Short mmCIF file of C-alpha atoms in Angstrom, two decimals:
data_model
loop_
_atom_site.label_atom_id
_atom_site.label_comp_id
_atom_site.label_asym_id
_atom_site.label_seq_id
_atom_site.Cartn_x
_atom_site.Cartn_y
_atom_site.Cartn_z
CA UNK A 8 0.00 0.00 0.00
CA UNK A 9 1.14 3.47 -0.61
CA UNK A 10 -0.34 6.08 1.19
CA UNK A 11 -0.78 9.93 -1.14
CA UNK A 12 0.50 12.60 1.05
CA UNK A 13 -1.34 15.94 -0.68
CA UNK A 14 -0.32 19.73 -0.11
CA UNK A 15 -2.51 20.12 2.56
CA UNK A 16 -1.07 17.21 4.70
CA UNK A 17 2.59 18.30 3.75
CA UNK A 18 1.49 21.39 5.34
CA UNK A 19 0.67 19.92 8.49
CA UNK A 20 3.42 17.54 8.45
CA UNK A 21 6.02 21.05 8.18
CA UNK A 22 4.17 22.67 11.09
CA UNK A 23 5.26 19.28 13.19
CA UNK A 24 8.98 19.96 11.62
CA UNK A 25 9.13 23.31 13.03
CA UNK A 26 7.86 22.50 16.50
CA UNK A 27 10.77 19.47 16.94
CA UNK A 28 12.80 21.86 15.49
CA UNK A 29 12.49 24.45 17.90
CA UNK A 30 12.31 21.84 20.62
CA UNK A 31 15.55 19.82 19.86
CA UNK A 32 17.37 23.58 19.22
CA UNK A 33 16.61 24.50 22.51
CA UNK A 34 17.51 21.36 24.27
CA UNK A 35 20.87 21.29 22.45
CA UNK A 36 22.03 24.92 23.09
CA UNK A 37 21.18 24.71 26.63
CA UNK A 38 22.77 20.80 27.49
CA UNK A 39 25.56 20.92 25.46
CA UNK A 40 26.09 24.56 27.27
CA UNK A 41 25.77 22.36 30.63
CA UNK A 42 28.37 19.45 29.49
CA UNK A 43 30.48 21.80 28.36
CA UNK A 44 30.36 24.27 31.61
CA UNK A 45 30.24 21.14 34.03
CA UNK A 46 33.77 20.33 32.28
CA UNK A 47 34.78 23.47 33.80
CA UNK A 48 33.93 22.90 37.64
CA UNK A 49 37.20 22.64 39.02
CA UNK A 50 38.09 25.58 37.62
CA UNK A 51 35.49 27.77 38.85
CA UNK A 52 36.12 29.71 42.26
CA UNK A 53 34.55 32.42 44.12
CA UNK A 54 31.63 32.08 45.97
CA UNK A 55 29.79 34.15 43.58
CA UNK A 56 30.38 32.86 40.54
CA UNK A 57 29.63 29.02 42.38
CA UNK A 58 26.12 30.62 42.65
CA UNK A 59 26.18 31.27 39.20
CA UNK A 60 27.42 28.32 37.71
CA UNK A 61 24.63 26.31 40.22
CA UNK A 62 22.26 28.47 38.94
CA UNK A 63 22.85 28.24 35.53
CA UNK A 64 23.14 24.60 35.44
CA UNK A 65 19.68 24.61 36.92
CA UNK A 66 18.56 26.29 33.99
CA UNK A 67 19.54 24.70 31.50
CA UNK A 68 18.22 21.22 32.88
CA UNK A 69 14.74 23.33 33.47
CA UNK A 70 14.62 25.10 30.67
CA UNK A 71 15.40 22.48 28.20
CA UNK A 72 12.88 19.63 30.10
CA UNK A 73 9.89 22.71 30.33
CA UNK A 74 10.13 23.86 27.17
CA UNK A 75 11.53 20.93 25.33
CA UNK A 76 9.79 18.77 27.05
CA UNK A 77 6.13 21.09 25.98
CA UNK A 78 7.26 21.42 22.51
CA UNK A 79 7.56 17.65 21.79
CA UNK A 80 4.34 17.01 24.08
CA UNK A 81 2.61 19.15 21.45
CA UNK A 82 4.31 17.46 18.50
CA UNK A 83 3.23 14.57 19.71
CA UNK A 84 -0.62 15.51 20.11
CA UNK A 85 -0.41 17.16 16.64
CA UNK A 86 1.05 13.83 15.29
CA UNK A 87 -2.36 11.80 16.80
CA UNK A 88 -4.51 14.17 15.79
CA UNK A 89 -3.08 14.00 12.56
CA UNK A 90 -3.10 10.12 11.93
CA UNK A 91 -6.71 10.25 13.08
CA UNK A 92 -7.68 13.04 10.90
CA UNK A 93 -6.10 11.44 8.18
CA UNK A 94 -8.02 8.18 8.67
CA UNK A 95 -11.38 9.68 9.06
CA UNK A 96 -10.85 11.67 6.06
CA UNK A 97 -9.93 7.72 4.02
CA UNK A 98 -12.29 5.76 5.90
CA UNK A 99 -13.37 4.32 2.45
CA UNK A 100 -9.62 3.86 1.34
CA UNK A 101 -8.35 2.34 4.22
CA UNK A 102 -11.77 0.06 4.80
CA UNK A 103 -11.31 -1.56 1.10
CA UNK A 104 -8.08 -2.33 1.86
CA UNK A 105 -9.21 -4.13 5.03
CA UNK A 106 -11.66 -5.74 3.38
CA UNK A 107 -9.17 -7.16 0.45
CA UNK A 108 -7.47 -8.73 3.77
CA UNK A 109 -5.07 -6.46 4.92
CA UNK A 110 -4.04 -6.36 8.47
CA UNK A 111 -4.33 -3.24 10.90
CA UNK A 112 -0.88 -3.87 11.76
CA UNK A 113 0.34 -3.83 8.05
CA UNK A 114 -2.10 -0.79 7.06
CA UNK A 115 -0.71 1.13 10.11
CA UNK A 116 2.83 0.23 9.48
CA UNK A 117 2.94 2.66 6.37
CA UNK A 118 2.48 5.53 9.04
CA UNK A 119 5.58 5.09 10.33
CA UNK A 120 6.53 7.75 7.17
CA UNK A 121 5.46 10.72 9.29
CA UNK A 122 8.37 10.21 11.35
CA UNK A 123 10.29 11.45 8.63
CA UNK A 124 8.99 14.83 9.76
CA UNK A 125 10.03 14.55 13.22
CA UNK A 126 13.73 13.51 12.03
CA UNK A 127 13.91 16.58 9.64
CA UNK A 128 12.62 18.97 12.45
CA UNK A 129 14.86 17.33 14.83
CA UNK A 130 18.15 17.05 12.64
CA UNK A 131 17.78 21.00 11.54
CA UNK A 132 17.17 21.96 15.05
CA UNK A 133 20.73 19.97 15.72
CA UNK A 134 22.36 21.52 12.93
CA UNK A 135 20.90 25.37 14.01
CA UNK A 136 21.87 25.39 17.44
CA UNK A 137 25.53 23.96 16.87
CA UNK A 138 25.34 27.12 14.19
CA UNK A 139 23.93 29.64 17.23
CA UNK A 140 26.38 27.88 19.93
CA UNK A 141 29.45 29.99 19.54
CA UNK A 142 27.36 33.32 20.33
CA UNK A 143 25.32 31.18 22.93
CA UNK A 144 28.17 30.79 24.56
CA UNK A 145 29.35 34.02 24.43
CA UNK A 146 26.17 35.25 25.62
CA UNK A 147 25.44 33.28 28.62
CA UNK A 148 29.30 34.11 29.88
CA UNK A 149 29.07 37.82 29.25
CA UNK A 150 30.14 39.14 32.03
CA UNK A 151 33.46 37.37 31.84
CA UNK A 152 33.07 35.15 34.85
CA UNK A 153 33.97 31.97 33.60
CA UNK A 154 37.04 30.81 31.71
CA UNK A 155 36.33 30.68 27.56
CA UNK A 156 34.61 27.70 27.05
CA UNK A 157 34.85 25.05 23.79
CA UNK A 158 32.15 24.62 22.08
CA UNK A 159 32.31 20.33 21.73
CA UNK A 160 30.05 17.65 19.67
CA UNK A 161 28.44 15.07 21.92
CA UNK A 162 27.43 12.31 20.11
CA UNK A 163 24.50 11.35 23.22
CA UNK A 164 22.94 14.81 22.33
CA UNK A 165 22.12 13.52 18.71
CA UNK A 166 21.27 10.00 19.70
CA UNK A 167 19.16 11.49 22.71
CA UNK A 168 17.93 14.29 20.66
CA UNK A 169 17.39 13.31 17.33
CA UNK A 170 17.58 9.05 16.82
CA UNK A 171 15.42 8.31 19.68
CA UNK A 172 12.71 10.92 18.96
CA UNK A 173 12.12 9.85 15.51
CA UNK A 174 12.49 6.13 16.13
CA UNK A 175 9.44 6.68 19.20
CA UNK A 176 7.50 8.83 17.06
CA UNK A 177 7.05 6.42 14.18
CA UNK A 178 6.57 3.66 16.65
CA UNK A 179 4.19 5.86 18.33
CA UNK A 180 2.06 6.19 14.11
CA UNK A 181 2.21 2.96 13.84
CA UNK A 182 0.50 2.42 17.29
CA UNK A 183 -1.87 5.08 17.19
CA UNK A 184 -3.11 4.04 13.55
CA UNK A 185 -3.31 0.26 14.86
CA UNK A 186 -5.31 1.19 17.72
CA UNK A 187 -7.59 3.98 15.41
CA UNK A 188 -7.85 0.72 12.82
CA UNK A 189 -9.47 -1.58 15.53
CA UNK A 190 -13.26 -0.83 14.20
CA UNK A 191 -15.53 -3.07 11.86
CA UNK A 192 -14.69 -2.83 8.34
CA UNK A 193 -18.38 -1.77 7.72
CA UNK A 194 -18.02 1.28 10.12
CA UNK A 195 -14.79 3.13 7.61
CA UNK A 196 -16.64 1.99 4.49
CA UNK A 197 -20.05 3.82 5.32
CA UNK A 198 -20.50 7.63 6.30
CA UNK A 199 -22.36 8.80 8.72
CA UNK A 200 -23.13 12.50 9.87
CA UNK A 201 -24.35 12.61 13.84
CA UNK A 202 -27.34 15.22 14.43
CA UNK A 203 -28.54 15.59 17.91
CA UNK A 204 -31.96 13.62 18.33
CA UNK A 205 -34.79 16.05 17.88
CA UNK A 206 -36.93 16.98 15.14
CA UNK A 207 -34.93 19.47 12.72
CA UNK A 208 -37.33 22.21 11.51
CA UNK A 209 -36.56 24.11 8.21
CA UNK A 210 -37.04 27.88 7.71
CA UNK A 211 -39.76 28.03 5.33
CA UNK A 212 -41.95 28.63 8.45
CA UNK A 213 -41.58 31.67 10.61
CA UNK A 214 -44.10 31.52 14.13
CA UNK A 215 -42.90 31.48 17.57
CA UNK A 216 -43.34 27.63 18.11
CA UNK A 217 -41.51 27.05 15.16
CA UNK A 218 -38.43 29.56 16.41
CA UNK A 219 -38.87 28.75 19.61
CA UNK A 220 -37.95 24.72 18.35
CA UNK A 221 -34.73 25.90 16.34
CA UNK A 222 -33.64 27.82 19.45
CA UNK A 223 -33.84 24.59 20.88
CA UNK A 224 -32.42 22.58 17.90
CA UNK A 225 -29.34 24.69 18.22
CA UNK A 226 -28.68 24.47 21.74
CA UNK A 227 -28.98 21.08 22.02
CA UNK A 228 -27.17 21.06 18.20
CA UNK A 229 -24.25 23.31 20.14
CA UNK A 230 -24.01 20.69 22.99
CA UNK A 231 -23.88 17.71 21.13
CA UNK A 232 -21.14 18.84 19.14
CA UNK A 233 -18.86 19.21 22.00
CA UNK A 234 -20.35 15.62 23.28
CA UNK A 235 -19.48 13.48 20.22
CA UNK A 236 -16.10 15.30 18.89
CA UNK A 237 -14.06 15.29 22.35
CA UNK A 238 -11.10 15.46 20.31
CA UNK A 239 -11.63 18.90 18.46
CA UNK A 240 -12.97 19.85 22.29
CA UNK A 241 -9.56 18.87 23.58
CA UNK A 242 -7.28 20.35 21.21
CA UNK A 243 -9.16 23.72 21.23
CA UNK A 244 -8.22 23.78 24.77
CA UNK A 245 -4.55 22.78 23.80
CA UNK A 246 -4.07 25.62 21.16
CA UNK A 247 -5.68 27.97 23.73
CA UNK A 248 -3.09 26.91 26.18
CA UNK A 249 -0.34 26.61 24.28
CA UNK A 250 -0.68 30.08 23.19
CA UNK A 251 -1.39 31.79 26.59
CA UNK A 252 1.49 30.49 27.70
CA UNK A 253 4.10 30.97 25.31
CA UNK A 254 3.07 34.06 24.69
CA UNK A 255 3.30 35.09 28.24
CA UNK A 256 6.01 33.27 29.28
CA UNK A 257 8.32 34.38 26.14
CA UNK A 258 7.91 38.43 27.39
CA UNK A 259 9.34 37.31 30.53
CA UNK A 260 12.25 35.17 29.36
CA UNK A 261 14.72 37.63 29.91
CA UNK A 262 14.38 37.28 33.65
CA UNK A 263 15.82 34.20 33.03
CA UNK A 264 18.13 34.08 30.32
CA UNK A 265 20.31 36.04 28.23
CA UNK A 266 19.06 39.05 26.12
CA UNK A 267 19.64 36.80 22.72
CA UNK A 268 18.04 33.99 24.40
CA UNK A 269 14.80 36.31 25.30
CA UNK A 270 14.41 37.28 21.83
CA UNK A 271 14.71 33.61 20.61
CA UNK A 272 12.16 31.99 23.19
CA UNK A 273 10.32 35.09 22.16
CA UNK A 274 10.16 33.82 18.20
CA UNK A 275 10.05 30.60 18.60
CA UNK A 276 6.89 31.24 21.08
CA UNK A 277 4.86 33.26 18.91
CA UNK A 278 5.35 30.69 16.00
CA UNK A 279 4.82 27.81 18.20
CA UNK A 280 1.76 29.15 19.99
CA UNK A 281 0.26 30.55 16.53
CA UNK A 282 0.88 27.54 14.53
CA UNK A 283 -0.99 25.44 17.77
CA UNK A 284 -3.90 27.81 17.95
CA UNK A 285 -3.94 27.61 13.66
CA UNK A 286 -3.92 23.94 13.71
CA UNK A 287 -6.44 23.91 16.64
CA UNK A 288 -9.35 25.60 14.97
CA UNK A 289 -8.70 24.63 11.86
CA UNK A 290 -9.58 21.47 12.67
CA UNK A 291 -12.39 22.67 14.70
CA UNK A 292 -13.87 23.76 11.27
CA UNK A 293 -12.64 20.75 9.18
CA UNK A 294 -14.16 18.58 11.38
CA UNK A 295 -17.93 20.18 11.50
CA UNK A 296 -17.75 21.05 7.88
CA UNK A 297 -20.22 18.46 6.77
CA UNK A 298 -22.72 18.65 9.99
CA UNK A 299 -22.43 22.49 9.11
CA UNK A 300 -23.33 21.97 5.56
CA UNK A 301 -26.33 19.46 6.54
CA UNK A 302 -27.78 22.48 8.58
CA UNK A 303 -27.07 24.53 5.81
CA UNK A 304 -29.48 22.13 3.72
CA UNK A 305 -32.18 22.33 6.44
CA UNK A 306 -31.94 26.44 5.85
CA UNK A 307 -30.35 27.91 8.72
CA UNK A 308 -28.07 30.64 8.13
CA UNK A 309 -24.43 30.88 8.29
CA UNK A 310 -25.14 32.70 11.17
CA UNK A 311 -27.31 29.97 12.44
CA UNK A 312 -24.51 27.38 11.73
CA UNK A 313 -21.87 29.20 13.47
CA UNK A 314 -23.46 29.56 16.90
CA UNK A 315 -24.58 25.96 16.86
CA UNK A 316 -21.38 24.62 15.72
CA UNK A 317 -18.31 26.61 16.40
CA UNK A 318 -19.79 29.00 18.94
CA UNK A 319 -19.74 25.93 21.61
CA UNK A 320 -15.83 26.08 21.17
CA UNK A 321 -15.42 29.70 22.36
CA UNK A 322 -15.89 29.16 26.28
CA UNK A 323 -13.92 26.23 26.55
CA UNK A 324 -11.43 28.33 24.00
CA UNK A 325 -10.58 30.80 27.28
CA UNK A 326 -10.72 28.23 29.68
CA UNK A 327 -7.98 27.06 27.77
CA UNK A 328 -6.29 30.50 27.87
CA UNK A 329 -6.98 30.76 31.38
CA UNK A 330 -5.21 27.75 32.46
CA UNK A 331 -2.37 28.93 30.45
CA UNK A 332 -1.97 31.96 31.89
CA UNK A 333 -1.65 30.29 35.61
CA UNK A 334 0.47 27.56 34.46
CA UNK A 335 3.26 30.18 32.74
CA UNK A 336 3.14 32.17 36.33
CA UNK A 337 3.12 29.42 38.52
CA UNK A 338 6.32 27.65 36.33
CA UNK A 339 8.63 31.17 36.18
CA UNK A 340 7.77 32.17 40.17
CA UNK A 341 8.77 28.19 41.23
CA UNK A 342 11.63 28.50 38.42
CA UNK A 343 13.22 31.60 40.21
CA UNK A 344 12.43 31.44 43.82
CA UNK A 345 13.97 28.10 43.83
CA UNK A 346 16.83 28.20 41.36
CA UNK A 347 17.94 31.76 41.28
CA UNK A 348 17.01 32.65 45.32
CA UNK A 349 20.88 32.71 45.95
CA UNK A 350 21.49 35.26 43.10
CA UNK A 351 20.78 39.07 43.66
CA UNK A 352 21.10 39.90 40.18
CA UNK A 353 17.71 38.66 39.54
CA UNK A 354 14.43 40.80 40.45
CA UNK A 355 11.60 39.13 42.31
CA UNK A 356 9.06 38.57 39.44
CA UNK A 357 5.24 39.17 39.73
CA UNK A 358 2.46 38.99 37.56
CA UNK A 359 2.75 41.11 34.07
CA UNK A 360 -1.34 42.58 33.84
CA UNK A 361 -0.32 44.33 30.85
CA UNK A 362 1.41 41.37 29.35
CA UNK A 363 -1.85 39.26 29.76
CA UNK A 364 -4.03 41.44 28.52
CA UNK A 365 -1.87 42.15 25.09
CA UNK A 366 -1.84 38.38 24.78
CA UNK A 367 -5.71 38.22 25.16
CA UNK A 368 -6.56 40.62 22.71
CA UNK A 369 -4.80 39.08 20.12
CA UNK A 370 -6.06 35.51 21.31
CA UNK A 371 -9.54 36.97 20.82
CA UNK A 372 -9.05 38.63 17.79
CA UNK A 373 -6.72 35.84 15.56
CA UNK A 374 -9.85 33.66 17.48
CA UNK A 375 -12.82 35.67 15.95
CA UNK A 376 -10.96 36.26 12.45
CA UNK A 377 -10.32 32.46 11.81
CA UNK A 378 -13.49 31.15 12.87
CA UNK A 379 -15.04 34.27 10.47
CA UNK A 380 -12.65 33.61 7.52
CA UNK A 381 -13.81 29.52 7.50
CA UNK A 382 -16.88 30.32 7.75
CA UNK A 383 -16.77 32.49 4.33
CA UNK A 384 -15.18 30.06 3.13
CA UNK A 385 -17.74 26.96 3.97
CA UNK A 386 -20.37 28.89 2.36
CA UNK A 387 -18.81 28.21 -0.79
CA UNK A 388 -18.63 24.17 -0.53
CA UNK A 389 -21.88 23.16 -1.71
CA UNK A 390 -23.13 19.96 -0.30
CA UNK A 391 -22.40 17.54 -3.17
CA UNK A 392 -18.64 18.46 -3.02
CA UNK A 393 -18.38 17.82 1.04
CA UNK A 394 -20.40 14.43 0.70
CA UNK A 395 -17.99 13.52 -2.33
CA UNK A 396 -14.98 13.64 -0.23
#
């Protein structure tokens, strides 16, 4: 079998590049920085500049397990979501070959290929930050404290970094699929499009029992679209999340690191957090397209369509922001009051109001303009293209 990856699926497969690559170039810069600097210990008097060194080796062990550890957490939800998206969208594919005799195991073996993502992301992160280590270096010892250190290859960094990653993500595809696979052969070669149970009134008619039934129909429409897709539910939450916090949490990187190393957390959050958020609700809407597009031939409005369907999706949307915004706090005050609390240098940090509420307007407004620009464009799918799919 030989599985068609299209445009569209490259697309999502590059966003999973970037976040391993931004993952693995943090993780390198910071623990080769350590291995290097531990090298050094001996050397390294002064009672001050012990505090620093302690302190610095802290950081780089935190900072490459929090946000290393978050990006490839992420990765790896984007890479499930993914390989279930992708099966959905072949049921009929994927169920003929079942029924010519194929295994799951043997279907979901070919999905091992989207670990070929993960090892590009992962190897260009490698290459980058050995590229960005001689000014790392220089950055993190700018005051001239510590002897000039080396910058050395260590081969466990790539096996650690880059060979076991993309070996445990494809075994993780061809897991994933297996399990996703496990479901009659009957079920992936039929469709079926889940309406809450209720009677479905058009819009020819316009009196108040009538209205007052759609106003029903679309609550109970709104509710069981967050009951039967807990997956969309979830990863709204996730993208919400992931982009309160990195957004956050990148303005107040220089507390903890280098100037350079602000600005860098500082890119790589705002790409990370808006290629989440992207991903999130762009699923949101690929997912509903054809329940919106069977309300659309019952005549409700676009309007109509987007209240019932995506507007459930908003609360949970800043719940997910919310929980963000605690988590970044909580992780920088624990992250300074216990591993810089010897070092003066470093002001006590509090809660940035203004930094919050910057992030939340443009969480509400990239919100509000993707959810408006898909629904333009599902007006313009008419409903013998979605059920051709």
């Amino acid at each position: 079998m030989d599985m068609i990856v299209g445009i569209k699926d490259g697309i999502k497969l590059a966003a999973i590049s970037i976040m391993t690559c931004c993952a693995v170039l943090v993780c390198t810069l910071f623990l080769n920085y350590n291995i290097d600097l531990g090298s050094m210990e001996e050397m390294i008097t002064g009672p001050q500049t012990i505090v620093l060194y302690d302190a610095l080796i802290s950081m780089g062990k935190v900072v490459s397990a929090v946000s290393g550890g978050c990006l490839l957490l992420t990765s790896g939800i984007m890479l499930l979501f993914y390989i279930k998206n992708y099966i959905d969208t072949h049921k009929k594919e994927l169920g003929i070959l079942k029924a010519l005799g194929y295994s799951n195991l043997r279907i979901a073996r070919d999905f091992q290929v989207f670990a070929l993502s993960v090892f590009v992301g992962t190897g260009l992160g490698f290459v980058g930050a050995f590229l960005l280590m001689p000014t790392f270096y220089r950055a993190q010892n700018a005051e001239g404290l510590f002897p000039d250190i080396t910058v050395r290859f260590h081969p466990v960094l790539l096996v650690c970094l880059v060979i076991i990653p993309t070996a445990a993500f494809g075994l993780l595809a061809v897991w994933y699929a297996c399990l996703q696979l496990k479901r009659p052969t009957i079920d992936l070669l039929k469709e079926k499009i889940q309406m809450p149970a209720g009677k479905v009134s058009g819009k020819s008619d316009h009196n108040t029992k009538e209205n007052d039934t759609d106003g029903d129909f679309l609550q109970d429409m709104k509710k069981a679209t967050l009951r039967s897709k807990k997956v969309l539910l979830f990863l709204v939450v996730f993208g919400a999340f992931c982009f309160s916090s990195m957004m956050q949490m990148s303005a107040s990187m220089d507390l903890l690191a280098s100037e350079m190393f602000a600005v860098m957390i500082f890119v790589i959050g705002v790409l990370l957090s808006g290629i989440t958020l992207f991903l999130s609700l762009t699923s949101v809407v690929r997912g509903n397209t054809k329940t919106i597009s069977m309300m659309r031939v019952f005549g409700y409005s676009a309007k109509d369509c987007k209240y019932a369907v995506l507007g459930g999706y908003r609360i949970p949307a800043y719940i997910g922001f919310v929980i963000g915004t605690f988590y970044q706090y909580g992780l920088l005050k624990i992250t300074l009051d216990v591993i810089f609390k010897d070092w003066e240098e470093i002001p006590e940090y509090s809660f940035d109001i203004s930094a919050c509420i910057m992030v939340l307007i443009c969480f509400a407004i990239l919100y509000e303009l993707l959810m408006y620009l898909y629904m333009r464009k599902i007006r313009k799918i008419s409903l013998k293209e979605v059920m051709l799919e």
